[in-house]
Short mmCIF file of C-alpha atoms and ligand atoms in Angstrom, two decimals:
data_model
loop_
_atom_site.label_atom_id
_atom_site.label_comp_id
_atom_site.label_asym_id
_atom_site.label_seq_id
_atom_site.Cartn_x
_atom_site.Cartn_y
_atom_site.Cartn_z
CA MET A 194 -12.90 -12.07 -20.98
CA ALA A 195 -10.03 -9.62 -21.13
CA ILE A 196 -7.97 -9.40 -17.96
CA PRO A 197 -8.70 -6.12 -16.15
CA TRP A 198 -5.81 -3.65 -16.29
CA TRP A 199 -5.10 -3.92 -12.57
CA ARG A 200 -4.47 -7.65 -12.83
CA ARG A 201 -1.97 -7.35 -15.66
CA GLY A 202 0.97 -5.53 -14.12
CA ALA A 203 2.32 -3.96 -10.96
CA ILE A 204 0.89 -1.03 -9.07
CA TYR A 205 3.69 1.22 -7.88
CA GLN A 206 3.21 3.21 -4.70
CA ILE A 207 4.48 6.78 -4.78
CA TYR A 208 4.97 8.64 -1.52
CA PRO A 209 4.95 12.10 -3.14
CA ARG A 210 6.99 13.90 -0.47
CA SER A 211 9.93 11.61 -1.17
CA PHE A 212 9.72 10.78 -4.86
CA SER A 213 11.01 13.79 -6.79
CA ASP A 214 11.24 17.51 -6.01
CA SER A 215 10.81 19.84 -8.99
CA ASN A 216 11.16 23.20 -7.24
CA GLY A 217 14.08 22.79 -4.84
CA ASP A 218 12.13 23.17 -1.58
CA GLY A 219 13.31 19.75 -0.40
CA VAL A 220 9.86 18.13 -0.63
CA GLY A 221 8.72 16.02 -3.57
CA ASP A 222 5.76 17.30 -5.60
CA LEU A 223 3.36 16.48 -8.44
CA ARG A 224 5.50 18.15 -11.12
CA GLY A 225 8.38 16.03 -9.88
CA ILE A 226 6.32 12.93 -10.65
CA VAL A 227 5.49 14.26 -14.13
CA GLU A 228 9.21 14.66 -14.79
CA ARG A 229 9.82 11.03 -13.86
CA LEU A 230 7.04 9.40 -15.86
CA ASP A 231 9.42 7.92 -18.39
CA TYR A 232 11.22 6.18 -15.53
CA LEU A 233 7.89 4.58 -14.62
CA VAL A 234 7.33 3.55 -18.23
CA ASP A 235 10.72 1.81 -18.24
CA LEU A 236 9.74 0.11 -14.99
CA GLY A 237 6.80 -1.42 -16.84
CA ILE A 238 4.15 -0.64 -14.25
CA ALA A 239 0.41 -0.84 -14.96
CA GLY A 240 -0.51 1.89 -12.55
CA MET A 241 0.62 4.04 -9.67
CA TRP A 242 -0.98 4.78 -6.34
CA LEU A 243 -0.21 8.18 -4.87
CA SER A 244 -0.19 8.62 -1.10
CA PRO A 245 -2.13 11.78 -0.08
CA PHE A 246 -1.26 15.10 -1.72
CA PHE A 247 -4.41 16.88 -0.51
CA ARG A 248 -4.49 20.07 1.53
CA SER A 249 -3.27 19.16 4.99
CA PRO A 250 -1.57 20.60 8.08
CA MET A 251 0.69 17.49 7.83
CA ALA A 252 0.38 16.28 11.42
CA ASP A 253 0.42 12.80 9.82
CA PHE A 254 2.06 13.90 6.55
CA GLY A 255 -1.13 14.19 4.55
CA TYR A 256 -3.22 11.46 6.18
CA ASP A 257 -4.84 14.35 8.07
CA ILE A 258 -6.87 16.00 5.32
CA GLU A 259 -8.18 19.54 5.52
CA ASP A 260 -9.77 19.57 2.06
CA TYR A 261 -10.34 16.33 0.13
CA CYS A 262 -10.69 18.15 -3.18
CA ALA A 263 -7.68 20.48 -3.07
CA VAL A 264 -3.97 19.91 -3.65
CA ASP A 265 -1.69 21.05 -0.84
CA PRO A 266 0.50 23.92 -2.11
CA ILE A 267 3.63 22.02 -1.07
CA PHE A 268 2.74 19.43 -3.75
CA GLY A 269 1.47 21.88 -6.39
CA THR A 270 -1.96 22.68 -7.80
CA LEU A 271 -4.99 20.95 -9.26
CA ASP A 272 -3.65 21.96 -12.67
CA ASP A 273 -0.48 20.02 -11.89
CA PHE A 274 -2.63 17.04 -10.96
CA ASP A 275 -4.56 17.30 -14.24
CA LEU A 276 -1.28 17.43 -16.11
CA LEU A 277 0.00 14.39 -14.23
CA ILE A 278 -3.05 12.30 -15.01
CA GLN A 279 -3.04 13.38 -18.64
CA GLU A 280 0.64 12.59 -19.10
CA ALA A 281 0.36 9.29 -17.21
CA HIS A 282 -2.59 8.19 -19.31
CA ALA A 283 -0.79 9.21 -22.49
CA ARG A 284 1.89 6.67 -21.48
CA GLY A 285 -0.62 3.96 -20.60
CA ILE A 286 -0.12 4.32 -16.84
CA ARG A 287 -3.22 4.35 -14.61
CA LEU A 288 -3.45 6.43 -11.48
CA LEU A 289 -4.95 5.62 -8.08
CA VAL A 290 -5.31 8.16 -5.32
CA ASP A 291 -5.47 7.60 -1.58
CA PHE A 292 -8.93 7.94 -0.08
CA VAL A 293 -8.91 8.56 3.66
CA PRO A 294 -12.49 7.91 4.75
CA ASN A 295 -12.10 7.30 8.49
CA HIS A 296 -10.89 10.70 9.64
CA THR A 297 -10.17 14.27 8.61
CA SER A 298 -7.78 16.86 9.94
CA ASP A 299 -8.95 18.79 13.01
CA ARG A 300 -8.62 21.81 10.72
CA HIS A 301 -11.16 20.53 8.20
CA GLU A 302 -14.09 22.97 8.11
CA TRP A 303 -16.46 20.14 9.07
CA PHE A 304 -14.59 19.57 12.32
CA VAL A 305 -14.07 23.26 13.02
CA ALA A 306 -17.88 23.64 12.85
CA SER A 307 -18.48 20.40 14.73
CA ARG A 308 -16.35 21.31 17.73
CA SER A 309 -17.71 24.88 17.91
CA SER A 310 -20.90 23.96 19.78
CA ARG A 311 -23.13 21.06 20.73
CA GLN A 312 -25.83 22.61 18.55
CA SER A 313 -23.70 22.84 15.40
CA PRO A 314 -25.36 21.18 12.38
CA LYS A 315 -22.01 19.42 11.89
CA ARG A 316 -21.83 18.20 15.51
CA ASP A 317 -22.94 14.68 14.58
CA TRP A 318 -20.44 14.41 11.69
CA TYR A 319 -17.87 13.31 14.24
CA VAL A 320 -18.09 11.05 17.29
CA TRP A 321 -18.73 13.14 20.42
CA ARG A 322 -19.56 11.66 23.83
CA ASP A 323 -19.64 12.63 27.47
CA GLY A 324 -16.77 11.29 29.55
CA ARG A 325 -17.10 8.41 31.97
CA GLY A 326 -16.79 9.17 35.69
CA SER A 327 -15.38 12.52 36.69
CA SER A 328 -12.49 12.77 34.23
CA GLY A 329 -12.22 9.62 32.12
CA PRO A 330 -12.76 9.11 28.38
CA PRO A 331 -16.05 7.53 27.19
CA ASN A 332 -14.54 4.03 26.77
CA ASN A 333 -11.21 2.17 26.73
CA TRP A 334 -10.43 2.45 23.00
CA ARG A 335 -6.79 3.20 22.21
CA SER A 336 -5.23 5.14 19.35
CA SER A 337 -3.47 2.98 16.72
CA PHE A 338 -0.36 5.09 17.30
CA ALA A 339 1.57 4.44 20.49
CA THR A 340 2.01 8.05 21.61
CA PRO A 341 -1.53 9.42 22.03
CA GLY A 342 -2.72 6.59 24.29
CA PRO A 343 -6.51 6.85 24.54
CA ALA A 344 -8.43 7.31 21.27
CA TRP A 345 -10.34 10.20 22.86
CA THR A 346 -9.57 13.84 23.56
CA ARG A 347 -11.67 16.12 25.72
CA ASP A 348 -12.48 19.41 24.05
CA ALA A 349 -12.67 22.31 26.49
CA ALA A 350 -15.12 24.36 24.36
CA THR A 351 -18.05 21.99 24.94
CA GLY A 352 -16.73 19.67 27.65
CA GLN A 353 -17.27 16.54 25.52
CA TRP A 354 -14.78 14.01 24.15
CA TYR A 355 -14.17 13.24 20.46
CA LEU A 356 -12.90 9.99 18.98
CA HIS A 357 -9.62 9.77 17.05
CA SER A 358 -8.29 6.38 15.97
CA PHE A 359 -4.92 8.02 15.29
CA LEU A 360 -3.68 11.47 16.41
CA PRO A 361 -5.88 14.01 18.23
CA GLU A 362 -5.37 16.07 15.03
CA GLN A 363 -7.23 13.31 13.12
CA PRO A 364 -10.82 13.17 14.43
CA ASP A 365 -12.86 10.16 13.25
CA LEU A 366 -15.84 10.88 11.02
CA ASN A 367 -19.18 9.50 12.15
CA TRP A 368 -20.18 7.08 9.38
CA GLU A 369 -23.42 6.33 11.26
CA ASN A 370 -24.59 9.68 9.90
CA PRO A 371 -25.86 9.27 6.30
CA ALA A 372 -24.83 12.85 5.46
CA VAL A 373 -21.18 11.89 6.15
CA GLU A 374 -21.41 8.86 3.90
CA ALA A 375 -22.98 10.98 1.13
CA ALA A 376 -20.25 13.62 1.45
CA MET A 377 -17.56 10.96 1.19
CA HIS A 378 -19.21 9.50 -1.92
CA GLU A 379 -19.01 12.99 -3.42
CA VAL A 380 -15.24 12.96 -2.84
CA LEU A 381 -14.94 9.73 -4.83
CA ARG A 382 -17.01 11.24 -7.65
CA PHE A 383 -14.87 14.38 -7.68
CA TRP A 384 -11.72 12.36 -8.36
CA CYS A 385 -13.39 9.89 -10.74
CA ASP A 386 -14.66 12.86 -12.75
CA ARG A 387 -11.06 14.12 -12.94
CA GLY A 388 -10.09 10.80 -14.44
CA VAL A 389 -8.50 8.78 -11.63
CA ASP A 390 -8.59 5.03 -12.18
CA GLY A 391 -9.31 4.03 -8.61
CA PHE A 392 -8.56 4.41 -4.96
CA ARG A 393 -6.52 2.93 -2.16
CA LEU A 394 -8.82 3.07 0.87
CA ASP A 395 -6.96 4.02 4.02
CA VAL A 396 -7.77 1.86 7.12
CA VAL A 397 -11.14 1.13 5.59
CA GLN A 398 -12.13 -1.43 8.24
CA LYS A 399 -12.60 1.51 10.59
CA ILE A 400 -15.56 3.10 8.80
CA ALA A 401 -17.92 0.79 10.65
CA LYS A 402 -17.41 0.71 14.40
CA ASP A 403 -19.49 -0.75 17.20
CA PRO A 404 -22.40 1.73 17.21
CA LEU A 405 -22.75 1.25 20.98
CA LEU A 406 -19.08 2.15 21.51
CA ARG A 407 -18.60 -0.70 23.97
CA ASP A 408 -15.24 -1.24 25.65
CA ALA A 409 -12.70 -3.26 23.67
CA GLN A 410 -11.99 -6.74 25.01
CA PRO A 411 -8.56 -6.85 26.59
CA GLY A 412 -5.92 -8.05 24.15
CA LYS A 413 -8.31 -7.74 21.19
CA PRO A 414 -8.22 -4.09 20.14
CA ALA A 415 -9.89 -4.76 16.79
CA THR A 416 -13.18 -6.01 18.21
CA TRP A 417 -14.73 -2.56 18.03
CA GLU A 418 -13.96 -1.80 14.38
CA ASP A 419 -15.00 -3.66 11.23
CA TRP A 420 -18.54 -3.96 12.60
CA GLN A 421 -20.63 -6.64 10.88
CA PRO A 422 -22.70 -6.27 8.76
CA THR A 423 -22.43 -2.49 8.56
CA ILE A 424 -18.96 -2.61 7.06
CA HIS A 425 -20.11 -4.73 4.13
CA GLU A 426 -23.12 -2.53 3.34
CA ARG A 427 -20.88 0.52 3.38
CA LEU A 428 -18.30 -1.10 1.13
CA ARG A 429 -21.03 -2.13 -1.32
CA ARG A 430 -22.21 1.45 -1.52
CA LEU A 431 -18.64 2.71 -2.10
CA ARG A 432 -18.29 0.12 -4.86
CA ALA A 433 -21.56 1.23 -6.45
CA VAL A 434 -20.21 4.79 -6.67
CA VAL A 435 -17.07 3.77 -8.57
CA ASP A 436 -18.95 1.21 -10.69
CA ASP A 437 -20.75 4.15 -12.30
CA TYR A 438 -17.43 4.75 -14.04
CA PRO A 439 -15.70 2.19 -16.28
CA ASP A 440 -12.62 0.21 -15.17
CA ARG A 441 -12.20 1.77 -11.72
CA VAL A 442 -10.62 -0.22 -8.92
CA LEU A 443 -10.84 -0.19 -5.12
CA VAL A 444 -7.91 -1.52 -3.07
CA GLY A 445 -8.48 -1.57 0.65
CA GLU A 446 -5.95 -1.13 3.37
CA VAL A 447 -7.74 -3.68 5.52
CA TYR A 448 -5.40 -3.69 8.47
CA ILE A 449 -6.69 -6.87 10.09
CA LEU A 450 -4.35 -9.79 10.77
CA ASP A 451 -7.16 -12.33 10.50
CA LEU A 452 -7.23 -13.53 6.89
CA PRO A 453 -10.70 -15.16 6.90
CA ARG A 454 -12.10 -11.83 8.02
CA VAL A 455 -10.18 -9.89 5.36
CA MET A 456 -11.54 -12.29 2.73
CA THR A 457 -15.12 -11.20 3.51
CA TYR A 458 -14.14 -7.83 1.98
CA VAL A 459 -13.14 -9.30 -1.39
CA ASN A 460 -15.00 -12.59 -1.77
CA THR A 461 -18.43 -11.35 -2.84
CA GLY A 462 -17.48 -9.46 -6.00
CA ASP A 463 -19.41 -6.35 -5.02
CA GLN A 464 -17.16 -4.84 -2.32
CA LEU A 465 -13.40 -4.27 -2.74
CA HIS A 466 -11.55 -5.49 -5.83
CA MET A 467 -8.50 -6.18 -3.67
CA ALA A 468 -7.32 -5.89 -0.08
CA HIS A 469 -3.75 -5.51 1.05
CA ASN A 470 -2.94 -8.67 3.00
CA PHE A 471 -1.11 -7.56 6.14
CA VAL A 472 -0.62 -11.14 7.24
CA PHE A 473 2.00 -11.26 4.46
CA VAL A 474 3.83 -8.18 5.73
CA HIS A 475 4.23 -9.61 9.20
CA LEU A 476 5.65 -12.99 8.13
CA PRO A 477 9.08 -14.17 9.24
CA TRP A 478 11.55 -15.03 6.44
CA SER A 479 10.53 -18.67 6.18
CA ALA A 480 9.49 -20.74 3.16
CA THR A 481 6.94 -22.60 5.27
CA ALA A 482 5.35 -19.41 6.57
CA PHE A 483 5.13 -17.86 3.10
CA ARG A 484 3.71 -21.03 1.59
CA LYS A 485 1.04 -21.16 4.26
CA ALA A 486 0.07 -17.50 3.70
CA ILE A 487 -0.22 -18.07 -0.05
CA ASP A 488 -2.15 -21.34 0.30
CA ASP A 489 -4.46 -19.85 2.93
CA PHE A 490 -5.44 -17.06 0.57
CA GLU A 491 -6.10 -19.46 -2.31
CA GLU A 492 -8.13 -21.80 -0.09
CA LEU A 493 -10.34 -19.03 1.21
CA ALA A 494 -10.71 -17.19 -2.11
CA THR A 495 -13.83 -17.31 -4.23
CA GLU A 496 -13.67 -16.72 -8.01
CA SER A 497 -13.97 -12.97 -7.36
CA ALA A 498 -11.06 -12.67 -4.97
CA TRP A 499 -7.75 -11.53 -6.38
CA PRO A 500 -4.62 -11.19 -4.21
CA ALA A 501 -2.77 -7.90 -3.74
CA TRP A 502 0.74 -9.01 -2.76
CA PHE A 503 2.97 -6.49 -1.08
CA LEU A 504 5.75 -6.58 1.47
CA ALA A 505 6.51 -2.89 1.91
CA ASN A 506 4.85 0.47 2.12
CA HIS A 507 5.38 3.86 3.77
CA ASP A 508 4.45 2.42 7.20
CA HIS A 509 6.82 -0.55 7.39
CA SER A 510 10.55 -1.08 7.45
CA ARG A 511 11.91 -1.84 3.99
CA VAL A 512 12.40 -5.42 2.78
CA ALA A 513 16.19 -5.12 2.38
CA THR A 514 16.42 -4.05 6.02
CA ARG A 515 13.97 -6.62 7.35
CA PHE A 516 15.17 -9.63 5.39
CA GLY A 517 18.46 -8.68 3.69
CA GLU A 518 19.60 -7.38 0.30
CA PRO A 519 19.68 -10.61 -1.77
CA GLN A 520 16.36 -11.53 -0.17
CA ALA A 521 14.87 -8.22 -1.37
CA ARG A 522 15.56 -9.27 -4.96
CA THR A 523 13.83 -12.59 -4.40
CA VAL A 524 10.87 -10.78 -2.86
CA LEU A 525 10.49 -8.82 -6.11
CA LEU A 526 10.42 -12.08 -8.04
CA MET A 527 7.76 -13.44 -5.70
CA LEU A 528 5.58 -10.35 -6.09
CA TYR A 529 5.71 -10.54 -9.88
CA ALA A 530 5.37 -14.32 -10.20
CA LEU A 531 2.61 -15.04 -7.68
CA ARG A 532 -1.00 -15.05 -8.82
CA GLY A 533 -2.16 -11.56 -7.94
CA THR A 534 -1.24 -7.94 -8.42
CA PRO A 535 2.26 -6.92 -7.27
CA PHE A 536 2.34 -3.72 -5.22
CA VAL A 537 5.81 -2.19 -5.27
CA TYR A 538 6.65 0.66 -2.91
CA GLN A 539 8.96 3.30 -4.40
CA GLY A 540 12.59 2.40 -3.82
CA GLU A 541 11.93 -1.34 -3.48
CA GLU A 542 12.77 -1.65 -7.19
CA LEU A 543 16.23 -0.35 -6.22
CA GLY A 544 16.58 -2.65 -3.22
CA LEU A 545 16.86 0.36 -0.92
CA PRO A 546 17.34 -0.23 2.80
CA ASP A 547 15.81 2.01 5.47
CA ALA A 548 17.72 5.25 5.88
CA GLU A 549 19.45 6.06 9.18
CA ILE A 550 17.65 8.99 10.81
CA PRO A 551 19.66 10.86 13.48
CA SER A 552 17.57 11.64 16.55
CA ASP A 553 17.48 15.37 15.80
CA ARG A 554 15.94 14.69 12.38
CA VAL A 555 13.10 12.43 13.57
CA ILE A 556 9.88 13.96 12.33
CA ASP A 557 7.17 11.25 12.17
CA VAL A 558 4.95 10.60 15.18
CA ASP A 559 5.17 6.84 14.77
CA GLY A 560 8.81 6.06 13.86
CA ARG A 561 8.25 5.70 10.09
CA ASP A 562 10.91 8.13 8.79
CA PRO A 563 13.48 5.47 7.76
CA GLU A 564 11.23 3.96 5.06
CA ARG A 565 10.11 7.40 3.88
CA SER A 566 13.55 8.71 3.02
CA PRO A 567 13.76 10.28 -0.48
CA VAL A 568 14.58 8.27 -3.60
CA PRO A 569 18.23 8.71 -4.71
CA TRP A 570 18.16 9.40 -8.46
CA ARG A 571 21.84 10.13 -9.03
CA PRO A 572 25.14 9.54 -7.18
CA PRO A 573 25.68 12.31 -4.59
CA SER A 574 29.30 12.61 -5.77
CA ARG A 575 27.94 14.03 -9.02
CA ALA A 576 24.50 15.40 -8.13
CA GLY A 577 25.26 16.83 -4.69
CA ALA A 578 23.76 15.93 -1.33
CA GLY A 579 20.21 15.92 -2.74
CA ALA A 580 21.15 12.88 -4.90
CA GLY A 581 19.04 14.18 -7.80
CA PHE A 582 15.91 14.11 -5.62
CA THR A 583 16.19 17.80 -4.85
CA SER A 584 18.51 20.72 -5.53
CA GLY A 585 17.75 21.91 -1.99
CA GLU A 586 17.89 20.35 1.47
CA PRO A 587 15.91 17.08 1.53
CA TRP A 588 13.12 17.01 4.14
CA LEU A 589 14.50 13.69 5.44
CA PRO A 590 18.07 12.39 5.21
CA ILE A 591 18.84 10.32 2.11
CA THR A 592 20.25 6.82 2.60
CA SER A 593 24.01 6.65 3.12
CA ARG A 594 23.99 3.98 0.37
CA ALA A 595 22.86 6.49 -2.28
CA GLU A 596 26.20 6.51 -4.09
CA GLU A 597 25.74 2.87 -5.03
CA LEU A 598 21.97 2.34 -4.99
CA ASN A 599 20.72 5.33 -7.00
CA VAL A 600 18.64 5.05 -10.19
CA GLU A 601 21.27 6.35 -12.60
CA SER A 602 23.98 3.92 -11.50
CA GLN A 603 21.62 0.95 -11.42
CA ALA A 604 20.15 1.73 -14.85
CA SER A 605 23.54 1.12 -16.47
CA ASP A 606 24.31 -2.05 -14.48
CA ALA A 607 22.66 -5.15 -15.92
CA GLY A 608 23.04 -7.00 -12.61
CA SER A 609 21.31 -4.30 -10.57
CA THR A 610 18.03 -4.67 -8.73
CA LEU A 611 16.52 -1.98 -10.96
CA CYS A 612 17.34 -4.01 -14.09
CA LEU A 613 15.96 -7.10 -12.40
CA SER A 614 12.72 -5.23 -11.68
CA ARG A 615 12.44 -4.18 -15.32
CA ARG A 616 12.99 -7.73 -16.52
CA LEU A 617 10.37 -9.05 -14.13
CA ALA A 618 7.86 -6.52 -15.42
CA ALA A 619 8.68 -7.47 -19.02
CA LEU A 620 8.15 -11.17 -18.24
CA ARG A 621 4.89 -10.43 -16.52
CA GLU A 622 3.85 -8.56 -19.67
CA SER A 623 4.88 -11.27 -22.11
CA GLU A 624 3.86 -14.40 -20.17
CA ALA A 625 0.10 -14.88 -20.02
CA ALA A 626 0.62 -17.57 -17.37
CA LEU A 627 2.04 -14.94 -15.00
CA GLN A 628 -0.83 -12.52 -15.50
CA GLY A 629 -3.81 -14.80 -15.30
CA GLY A 630 -2.61 -18.39 -14.99
CA SER A 631 -3.60 -20.83 -12.28
CA GLN A 632 -1.24 -21.43 -9.37
CA ARG A 633 -0.18 -24.39 -7.25
CA THR A 634 2.51 -24.47 -4.59
CA LEU A 635 4.80 -27.52 -4.60
CA ASP A 636 6.81 -29.57 -2.17
CA ALA A 637 10.36 -28.65 -3.14
CA GLY A 638 12.68 -29.41 -0.24
CA ASP A 639 13.83 -27.57 2.86
CA ASP A 640 13.77 -23.77 2.74
CA LEU A 641 12.48 -23.70 -0.82
CA LEU A 642 9.18 -22.15 -1.81
CA ALA A 643 8.16 -23.35 -5.27
CA TRP A 644 5.06 -22.79 -7.29
CA LEU A 645 3.70 -23.52 -10.75
CA ARG A 646 1.86 -21.06 -12.95
CA VAL A 647 -0.13 -22.56 -15.78
CA GLY A 648 -2.00 -20.71 -18.51
CA ASP A 649 -2.30 -20.37 -22.27
CA GLY A 650 -0.44 -23.61 -22.85
CA GLN A 651 2.56 -22.45 -20.82
CA ARG A 652 3.92 -23.86 -17.58
CA LEU A 653 6.24 -21.75 -15.49
CA LEU A 654 8.05 -22.78 -12.34
CA ALA A 655 9.08 -20.22 -9.72
CA VAL A 656 11.40 -21.07 -6.83
CA ALA A 657 12.61 -18.95 -3.93
CA ASN A 658 15.44 -20.08 -1.68
CA PHE A 659 14.81 -18.79 1.85
CA SER A 660 18.14 -20.12 3.09
CA ALA A 661 21.41 -18.17 3.04
CA ALA A 662 23.09 -21.41 1.87
CA ASP A 663 22.77 -23.53 -1.30
CA ARG A 664 19.64 -25.68 -1.47
CA GLN A 665 18.94 -28.58 -3.81
CA LEU A 666 15.54 -28.58 -5.49
CA ARG A 667 13.53 -31.76 -4.80
CA LEU A 668 10.39 -31.84 -6.88
CA ALA A 669 7.86 -34.63 -7.36
CA PRO A 670 8.90 -37.04 -10.15
CA ASP A 671 5.87 -36.17 -12.34
CA LEU A 672 7.41 -32.82 -13.20
CA PRO A 673 9.64 -32.59 -16.28
CA GLY A 674 13.34 -33.17 -15.95
CA ALA A 675 14.50 -30.08 -17.80
CA ALA A 676 13.54 -26.44 -17.85
CA GLU A 677 14.65 -23.20 -19.42
CA VAL A 678 15.77 -20.51 -16.98
CA LEU A 679 14.01 -17.25 -17.82
CA LEU A 680 15.40 -15.21 -14.99
CA SER A 681 17.36 -15.53 -11.77
CA THR A 682 17.98 -13.01 -9.02
CA ASP A 683 21.54 -14.34 -8.93
CA PRO A 684 23.44 -12.38 -11.61
CA HIS A 685 25.88 -15.30 -11.99
CA ARG A 686 23.24 -17.86 -12.99
CA PRO A 687 23.50 -18.46 -16.75
CA ALA A 688 20.32 -18.43 -18.84
CA GLY A 689 19.35 -21.55 -20.77
CA GLN A 690 18.48 -25.18 -20.02
CA VAL A 691 18.85 -26.72 -16.56
CA SER A 692 18.14 -30.17 -15.26
CA LEU A 693 15.55 -29.87 -12.50
CA GLN A 694 16.88 -33.05 -10.89
CA GLU A 695 20.25 -31.44 -10.42
CA LEU A 696 19.24 -27.86 -9.80
CA VAL A 697 20.86 -26.28 -6.76
CA LEU A 698 19.58 -22.85 -5.81
CA THR A 699 22.30 -20.47 -4.68
CA PRO A 700 21.92 -18.59 -1.35
CA SER A 701 18.67 -16.55 -1.30
CA GLU A 702 18.22 -17.09 -5.02
CA GLY A 703 14.89 -16.63 -6.77
CA LEU A 704 14.42 -18.30 -10.13
CA LEU A 705 11.82 -18.42 -12.85
CA ALA A 706 11.89 -21.19 -15.45
CA ARG A 707 9.75 -22.47 -18.31
CA LEU A 708 8.84 -26.16 -18.17
C1 GLC B 98 -2.82 4.31 7.26
C2 GLC B 98 -1.69 4.99 6.54
C3 GLC B 98 -0.78 5.60 7.58
C4 GLC B 98 -1.57 6.63 8.35
C5 GLC B 98 -2.82 6.01 8.95
C6 GLC B 98 -3.78 7.06 9.40
O1 GLC B 98 -2.41 3.23 8.03
O2 GLC B 98 -1.04 4.09 5.71
O3 GLC B 98 0.34 6.19 7.00
O4 GLC B 98 -0.79 7.16 9.37
O5 GLC B 98 -3.53 5.23 8.02
O6 GLC B 98 -4.38 7.68 8.31
#
């Protein structure tokens, strides 16, 4: 059976506000992405996932949606979107959009109607309850963001409280109401009919909550979401909607740090195709910890389950800042060489660190500005302060490292992280063992994570050195003595034959070799 497109190569996450600005207003837009499609071709990606570009008051930068089927004017028009999908497809790049099923904006017409009176036909589309006691919220649920505190806000118009898992401007939809579920299925059909290749499902574990709204158990905030078995029935029905179209894919943001539970979303073959594994994102930089996370997934996985490896997105500090710059190169190698689909967040292919955000420029409610800083396309010394991202004033400061870490400079430097990313994508494309081969982690010595990929008569060995010092590889004697280095994250490592018995990994080096 042919390997599905989404297993073959990387899926690249675009945060549209910060990718490329075509009209000089300082905010990235859809036309800006169209202008950069050839960059994405050179990067060798299989598909891209776009964070929300829908009509929104931007209280949570687009994750508060006012109209699921309209493009916010700051990003362009539906015609621009049609152009983007047409041009992406013409280059063999698939496109996923973000589907935000748990909540809308408080300005969405459904919520405006819902809050207007207790008798509104839309009242039950959201979660309204009387308070507890004289002035308390209905239960002890907390917002996932630190600032709002309780997940409930009392609305003066009707005296009742509404549920919001995030900001008060993001009321939770009531998925217990079949009309809500049907309306959300219509949203998926709208975008499938426009040609999108799939969806990333925002905090999807939250679309099934304890129907009795019981208090959370102290220290276990997640006990009220991800309600069994409702969540699985709802996911199956979402899957059935997209399965009416060929080759569509569903990737869930299943923000649960309990892997066995996450696996119930992907193990049956009729729910999500993939789930982002947040256990991976929260790991310390340790070979033992990474090996355990990889082995745990493989042990729990059925035939249907396929990993979605990622270590960065628009909600988490960048890899170069968390782990270090050489380590960020080795992370790219891991993403491309592990069994699973690599998810690469824009800028990670350049090894960007978080940007420094002065206190008077802080704009996000939850401290996520540093990882959302715009992509530097050209050196500021030549392109001006907008670094080729914009001809205007960028909506967030651009990294102070832009002079060195921009796309243009890295493209002409064979040792750069961008060139490394391109070579990894090319290897993933040419080596069947990397796309669909089996995988086994190996004992390899202190601080070394090593794994074998076997497929189509090829055997590849990948090794990552988690130490900032040299480390000697110590493999079991049944492995061959010699190998051919295909790629190293260390620009000084020569290509060609090496003796595995004598191989010493340089500090933080990642290496891929053919056995
Ligand atoms: C997800 C998004 C995040 C957003 C939140 C609420 O976690 O990735 O950016 O703030 O959901 O929609």
